[in-house]
Each structure stands twice: as structure tokens, then as C-alpha cells.
Amino acid sequence: SPTDAIPGAIGQPGTQGLFGGDTGGEGQSGARFDAGFWLNECQTIGFEAGYFFLGSQTNSFVASGSGAPGSPVIARPFLNIPPTGAAPFQNSELVAFPGVAAGTISVQNTSRLQGAAPNALFNLCCSGSCCNSCCDSCCDSCCNSCCGGWRFDLIGGFRWMELNESVTVTENIDPSSSLGSSFPAGTHVAVTDQFSTQNDFYGPQIGVQGEWWRDRFFVNARALVAIGTTHQHV
């Protein structure tokens, strides 16, 4: 409301939020790739590497006001921290105001997640029932060529994950009356603010995986935990 003490500031009676809050609730498409190989014929020691990513997700918002009488007030709220040490208070930057300025504001935020992990595999135990004489009694790892069986493997390796997010706010303001001595009527004001964050996790991981199969049917599962540190950059 143009009659509020600070129009557009958070907490004012006439202020209504147009964009903000949690913008990452939608699903994101991505892909995962895994490859590996066994280092011995018995398949008791192996190596694997994996990579996954979620495609960049973008949310966009645009609002504008003509500045004509009765048109909406468009403002960007911010927390004002006085340099004198006084208490911070909610304030706003006007983008469009009736009889003062016409303006447009656009907001775009993006996020992207990716990660990779190389691992070593060690077989803990394995059992199988054979359909023929394929089994090698020295290692009992003909599990891959038997009619049924199970195996458990220990997994140890390293995990890296990265989350990148950014927010870009662009304003275009055309005052219809003087906005102080710096912006007389007829001036075009363009404002761009950009914030970006990068979070990288690094840490060792350990876990187990198991597989059970019978004829043409199989079930496998794995559980991993990684403990490390996250490097944050803004």
C-alpha cells in the first residue's frame, strides 16, 4: 500500500510477498553412471567409479508497475543496518510507485547438484548352487555362473559432492518525477544484484552391498556412509 510508513517493507500492513520462500521443491531430471571391473578371476577384489548429476533447475519471476495513479506498488524489501550502530530495521527499495516511477523487476535463481565417487570392492562372503561343473573350488566365486546364490561385498572409497546455487535480481526503473538529485525525471535506472554459493563436500566413505539371485531373477542393494568436510564459498 502506498499509504504504509515504508511501502513494500516486510511487516508493513499492506505488504504482500510475490516471490520467495522455498523454490527447490520440484523434481529435477538427471543421470547416473557407474563402471567397474574385478582385479582377479575369483571376483573378490575390484574397483568401481560413479558419477551423477541433476540438471540445472531455474526459477524465474517478473513483476512490473506502470507508475500510473492507482497502479500497484512494486518494491524490494531488505534489512537496513544503520552505520551508526542503531538497531536494524526493515526497509524497501521502490521499483514502481504511483506518480513517482514505472519499473520492472525480474528474479532468476538456479541450482545444480553433482557428485563422484571411486571405490574399492572386497568380497566378504559368497555362496552359490551350481547347475554344472563350472565352480572353481579354490575360490568358490563361480557365483556369477550358478543357478542361485548370494554374496556380500565391503565397499571403501572417497566421495565428492558439489551444490551450486545463484540468485540474480534485475531492476529497470524510469522515474516520472525526481528521485532526489541523482535521478531526475527522465532518468533510466538499471540495478543488478547477483549472489552465488558453491558447496563442496569431500570425505571418505564405507559401506556394504549385497546381491541375491535365482535363475533369471536378482535383487541387489547397498548402503554407504561418508564422513568429511564441506567447503563453502559465497
Tab-separated table of C-alpha atoms in Angstrom:
chain	number	residue	atom	x	y	z
A	1	SER	CA	0.000	0.000	0.000
A	2	PRO	CA	1.357	3.499	-0.849
A	3	THR	CA	-0.016	4.726	2.477
A	4	ASP	CA	2.205	2.454	4.591
A	5	ALA	CA	5.004	4.106	6.541
A	6	ILE	CA	7.585	2.174	4.453
A	7	PRO	CA	5.708	0.770	1.425
A	8	GLY	CA	6.858	-2.712	0.487
A	9	ALA	CA	8.873	-3.342	3.653
A	10	ILE	CA	8.367	-6.664	5.420
A	11	GLY	CA	5.977	-6.312	8.350
A	12	GLN	CA	4.034	-3.371	6.904
A	13	PRO	CA	0.231	-3.884	6.914
A	14	GLY	CA	-0.107	-3.609	3.135
A	15	THR	CA	2.916	-5.700	2.115
A	16	GLN	CA	2.249	-8.935	0.237
A	17	GLY	CA	5.053	-11.273	-0.816
A	18	LEU	CA	5.160	-12.024	-4.564
A	19	PHE	CA	8.198	-14.288	-4.828
A	20	GLY	CA	10.437	-16.085	-2.343
A	21	GLY	CA	10.444	-18.874	0.180
A	22	ASP	CA	11.334	-22.443	-0.774
A	23	THR	CA	11.787	-22.609	-4.549
A	24	GLY	CA	13.501	-26.016	-4.764
A	25	GLY	CA	10.594	-28.379	-4.175
A	26	GLU	CA	10.085	-29.564	-7.750
A	27	GLY	CA	11.673	-32.710	-9.135
A	28	GLN	CA	14.810	-32.453	-11.237
A	29	SER	CA	15.995	-34.682	-14.043
A	30	GLY	CA	19.495	-36.081	-14.024
A	31	ALA	CA	21.615	-39.131	-14.745
A	32	ARG	CA	23.960	-41.548	-13.000
A	33	PHE	CA	26.837	-43.516	-14.493
A	34	ASP	CA	28.723	-46.398	-12.852
A	35	ALA	CA	31.501	-48.619	-14.181
A	36	GLY	CA	33.918	-51.093	-12.627
A	37	PHE	CA	35.926	-54.258	-13.015
A	38	TRP	CA	37.284	-57.137	-10.952
A	39	LEU	CA	41.032	-57.371	-10.388
A	40	ASN	CA	41.121	-61.177	-10.123
A	41	GLU	CA	39.320	-64.102	-11.680
A	42	CYS	CA	37.659	-65.051	-8.416
A	43	GLN	CA	35.969	-61.635	-8.270
A	44	THR	CA	36.975	-60.979	-4.675
A	45	ILE	CA	38.799	-57.655	-5.243
A	46	GLY	CA	37.551	-54.977	-7.595
A	47	PHE	CA	37.311	-51.277	-8.403
A	48	GLU	CA	34.398	-49.051	-9.420
A	49	ALA	CA	33.739	-45.370	-10.100
A	50	GLY	CA	30.469	-43.475	-10.317
A	51	TYR	CA	29.239	-40.011	-11.297
A	52	PHE	CA	25.796	-38.430	-11.068
A	53	PHE	CA	24.265	-35.041	-11.742
A	54	LEU	CA	20.952	-33.253	-11.554
A	55	GLY	CA	20.325	-30.872	-14.427
A	56	SER	CA	20.347	-27.173	-13.684
A	57	GLN	CA	16.999	-26.031	-12.269
A	58	THR	CA	15.913	-22.449	-12.906
A	59	ASN	CA	13.053	-20.480	-11.342
A	60	SER	CA	12.093	-17.122	-12.837
A	61	PHE	CA	9.794	-14.319	-11.729
A	62	VAL	CA	8.847	-10.940	-13.252
A	63	ALA	CA	6.690	-8.125	-11.830
A	64	SER	CA	6.100	-4.583	-13.084
A	65	GLY	CA	4.159	-1.437	-12.348
A	66	SER	CA	3.253	1.412	-14.705
A	67	GLY	CA	3.538	4.185	-12.127
A	68	ALA	CA	0.091	5.486	-13.114
A	69	PRO	CA	-2.333	6.588	-10.390
A	70	GLY	CA	-3.855	3.517	-8.767
A	71	SER	CA	-1.217	1.148	-10.145
A	72	PRO	CA	0.438	-1.318	-7.761
A	73	VAL	CA	3.483	-0.507	-5.698
A	74	ILE	CA	6.377	-2.840	-6.524
A	75	ALA	CA	9.248	-2.823	-4.021
A	76	ARG	CA	12.167	-4.998	-2.988
A	77	PRO	CA	12.457	-5.447	0.796
A	78	PHE	CA	15.787	-5.508	2.594
A	79	LEU	CA	17.132	-5.306	6.126
A	80	ASN	CA	18.605	-1.862	6.726
A	81	ILE	CA	21.615	-1.897	9.058
A	82	PRO	CA	22.459	1.719	10.049
A	83	PRO	CA	26.186	2.552	10.213
A	84	THR	CA	25.670	4.426	13.486
A	85	GLY	CA	25.072	1.250	15.471
A	86	ALA	CA	21.327	1.768	15.740
A	87	ALA	CA	19.020	-1.233	15.628
A	88	PRO	CA	18.464	-2.772	12.156
A	89	PHE	CA	15.019	-2.252	10.654
A	90	GLN	CA	13.026	-3.463	7.658
A	91	ASN	CA	13.221	-1.149	4.652
A	92	SER	CA	12.449	-1.375	0.930
A	93	GLU	CA	13.702	-0.170	-2.438
A	94	LEU	CA	10.935	1.144	-4.682
A	95	VAL	CA	10.745	-0.271	-8.201
A	96	ALA	CA	7.349	1.158	-9.209
A	97	PHE	CA	5.231	3.712	-7.338
A	98	PRO	CA	2.111	5.631	-8.485
A	99	GLY	CA	3.037	9.083	-9.703
A	100	VAL	CA	6.741	8.548	-8.960
A	101	ALA	CA	8.250	5.815	-11.136
A	102	ALA	CA	7.458	2.948	-13.500
A	103	GLY	CA	9.580	-0.145	-13.199
A	104	THR	CA	10.107	-3.848	-13.752
A	105	ILE	CA	11.905	-6.358	-11.558
A	106	SER	CA	12.977	-9.873	-12.551
A	107	VAL	CA	14.412	-12.621	-10.347
A	108	GLN	CA	16.130	-15.785	-11.504
A	109	ASN	CA	17.596	-18.475	-9.292
A	110	THR	CA	19.387	-21.638	-10.398
A	111	SER	CA	20.732	-24.736	-8.660
A	112	ARG	CA	22.854	-27.663	-9.809
A	113	LEU	CA	23.991	-30.786	-7.950
A	114	GLN	CA	26.682	-33.280	-8.977
A	115	GLY	CA	28.968	-35.824	-7.370
A	116	ALA	CA	31.504	-38.588	-7.973
A	117	ALA	CA	32.953	-41.496	-6.005
A	118	PRO	CA	35.752	-44.022	-6.715
A	119	ASN	CA	35.523	-47.203	-4.591
A	120	ALA	CA	37.409	-50.427	-3.924
A	121	LEU	CA	35.401	-53.661	-3.524
A	122	PHE	CA	36.297	-56.605	-1.271
A	123	ASN	CA	34.199	-59.759	-1.159
A	124	LEU	CA	33.249	-60.769	2.377
A	125	CYS	CA	31.357	-63.971	1.651
A	126	CYS	CA	29.739	-65.732	-1.258
A	127	SER	CA	27.615	-68.806	-1.784
A	128	GLY	CA	26.068	-70.423	-4.838
A	129	SER	CA	24.342	-73.556	-6.089
A	130	CYS	CA	25.706	-74.667	-9.425
A	131	CYS	CA	23.912	-76.134	-12.390
A	132	ASN	CA	27.071	-77.702	-13.799
A	133	SER	CA	30.735	-78.179	-13.005
A	134	CYS	CA	31.636	-74.533	-13.616
A	135	CYS	CA	32.638	-73.969	-9.993
A	136	ASP	CA	36.247	-73.446	-9.135
A	137	SER	CA	36.632	-74.979	-5.693
A	138	CYS	CA	39.685	-72.834	-4.943
A	139	CYS	CA	37.695	-69.639	-4.669
A	140	ASP	CA	34.017	-70.610	-4.836
A	141	SER	CA	33.317	-67.447	-6.848
A	142	CYS	CA	31.513	-69.094	-9.705
A	143	CYS	CA	28.571	-67.260	-8.126
A	144	ASN	CA	28.118	-65.344	-11.374
A	145	SER	CA	27.589	-68.539	-13.352
A	146	CYS	CA	25.452	-70.506	-10.920
A	147	CYS	CA	21.700	-71.040	-10.866
A	148	GLY	CA	21.332	-69.317	-7.497
A	149	GLY	CA	23.288	-67.772	-4.673
A	150	TRP	CA	24.238	-64.637	-2.797
A	151	ARG	CA	27.265	-62.502	-1.991
A	152	PHE	CA	28.252	-59.628	0.287
A	153	ASP	CA	30.967	-57.094	-0.532
A	154	LEU	CA	32.702	-54.432	1.531
A	155	ILE	CA	32.966	-51.001	-0.149
A	156	GLY	CA	35.549	-48.347	0.706
A	157	GLY	CA	36.375	-45.167	-1.159
A	158	PHE	CA	36.053	-41.403	-1.411
A	159	ARG	CA	33.063	-39.156	-2.168
A	160	TRP	CA	32.839	-35.670	-3.649
A	161	MET	CA	29.594	-33.722	-3.985
A	162	GLU	CA	29.001	-30.170	-5.208
A	163	LEU	CA	25.937	-27.938	-4.906
A	164	ASN	CA	25.941	-24.638	-6.809
A	165	GLU	CA	23.170	-22.068	-6.402
A	166	SER	CA	22.740	-18.495	-7.601
A	167	VAL	CA	20.195	-15.680	-7.450
A	168	THR	CA	20.146	-12.751	-9.895
A	169	VAL	CA	17.862	-9.738	-9.375
A	170	THR	CA	17.490	-7.135	-12.137
A	171	GLU	CA	15.544	-3.869	-11.885
A	172	ASN	CA	14.714	-1.301	-14.562
A	173	ILE	CA	13.232	1.928	-13.171
A	174	ASP	CA	12.021	5.012	-15.059
A	175	PRO	CA	11.249	7.913	-12.701
A	176	SER	CA	8.315	10.125	-13.700
A	177	SER	CA	9.315	12.657	-11.043
A	178	SER	CA	12.653	13.425	-9.457
A	179	LEU	CA	14.043	10.743	-7.131
A	180	GLY	CA	16.443	13.028	-5.327
A	181	SER	CA	19.209	14.985	-7.009
A	182	SER	CA	20.819	11.896	-8.560
A	183	PHE	CA	17.801	10.652	-10.533
A	184	PRO	CA	15.719	13.425	-12.117
A	185	ALA	CA	12.614	12.690	-14.186
A	186	GLY	CA	13.551	11.040	-17.488
A	187	THR	CA	16.480	9.136	-15.991
A	188	HIS	CA	16.680	5.363	-16.559
A	189	VAL	CA	17.993	3.373	-13.602
A	190	ALA	CA	19.251	-0.203	-14.036
A	191	VAL	CA	20.161	-2.302	-10.988
A	192	THR	CA	21.625	-5.824	-10.995
A	193	ASP	CA	22.490	-7.875	-7.922
A	194	GLN	CA	23.895	-11.382	-8.120
A	195	PHE	CA	24.579	-13.840	-5.313
A	196	SER	CA	26.140	-17.263	-5.809
A	197	THR	CA	27.185	-20.077	-3.494
A	198	GLN	CA	29.314	-23.176	-4.039
A	199	ASN	CA	29.341	-26.051	-1.550
A	200	ASP	CA	31.858	-28.896	-1.996
A	201	PHE	CA	31.834	-31.983	0.215
A	202	TYR	CA	34.959	-34.167	0.480
A	203	GLY	CA	35.170	-37.271	2.607
A	204	PRO	CA	35.972	-40.992	2.807
A	205	GLN	CA	33.083	-43.434	2.666
A	206	ILE	CA	32.496	-47.039	3.657
A	207	GLY	CA	29.618	-49.436	3.234
A	208	VAL	CA	28.389	-52.841	2.122
A	209	GLN	CA	26.498	-54.211	-0.833
A	210	GLY	CA	24.675	-57.490	-1.247
A	211	GLU	CA	23.162	-59.473	-4.086
A	212	TRP	CA	20.841	-62.455	-4.257
A	213	TRP	CA	19.887	-64.246	-7.479
A	214	ARG	CA	17.918	-67.228	-8.586
A	215	ASP	CA	17.841	-68.276	-12.225
A	216	ARG	CA	16.894	-65.101	-14.126
A	217	PHE	CA	15.867	-63.064	-11.090
A	218	PHE	CA	18.191	-60.969	-8.941
A	219	VAL	CA	17.974	-58.385	-6.155
A	220	ASN	CA	20.827	-56.135	-5.057
A	221	ALA	CA	21.196	-53.327	-2.541
A	222	ARG	CA	23.906	-51.187	-0.997
A	223	ALA	CA	24.320	-48.856	1.948
A	224	LEU	CA	27.076	-46.228	2.244
A	225	VAL	CA	28.033	-43.537	4.729
A	226	ALA	CA	30.519	-40.719	4.053
A	227	ILE	CA	32.020	-38.508	6.755
A	228	GLY	CA	34.032	-35.471	5.764
A	229	THR	CA	34.047	-31.708	5.457
A	230	THR	CA	32.176	-29.169	3.331
A	231	HIS	CA	33.953	-26.184	1.813
A	232	GLN	CA	31.580	-23.248	1.333
A	233	HIS	CA	32.216	-20.277	-0.920
A	234	VAL	CA	29.906	-17.266	-1.366
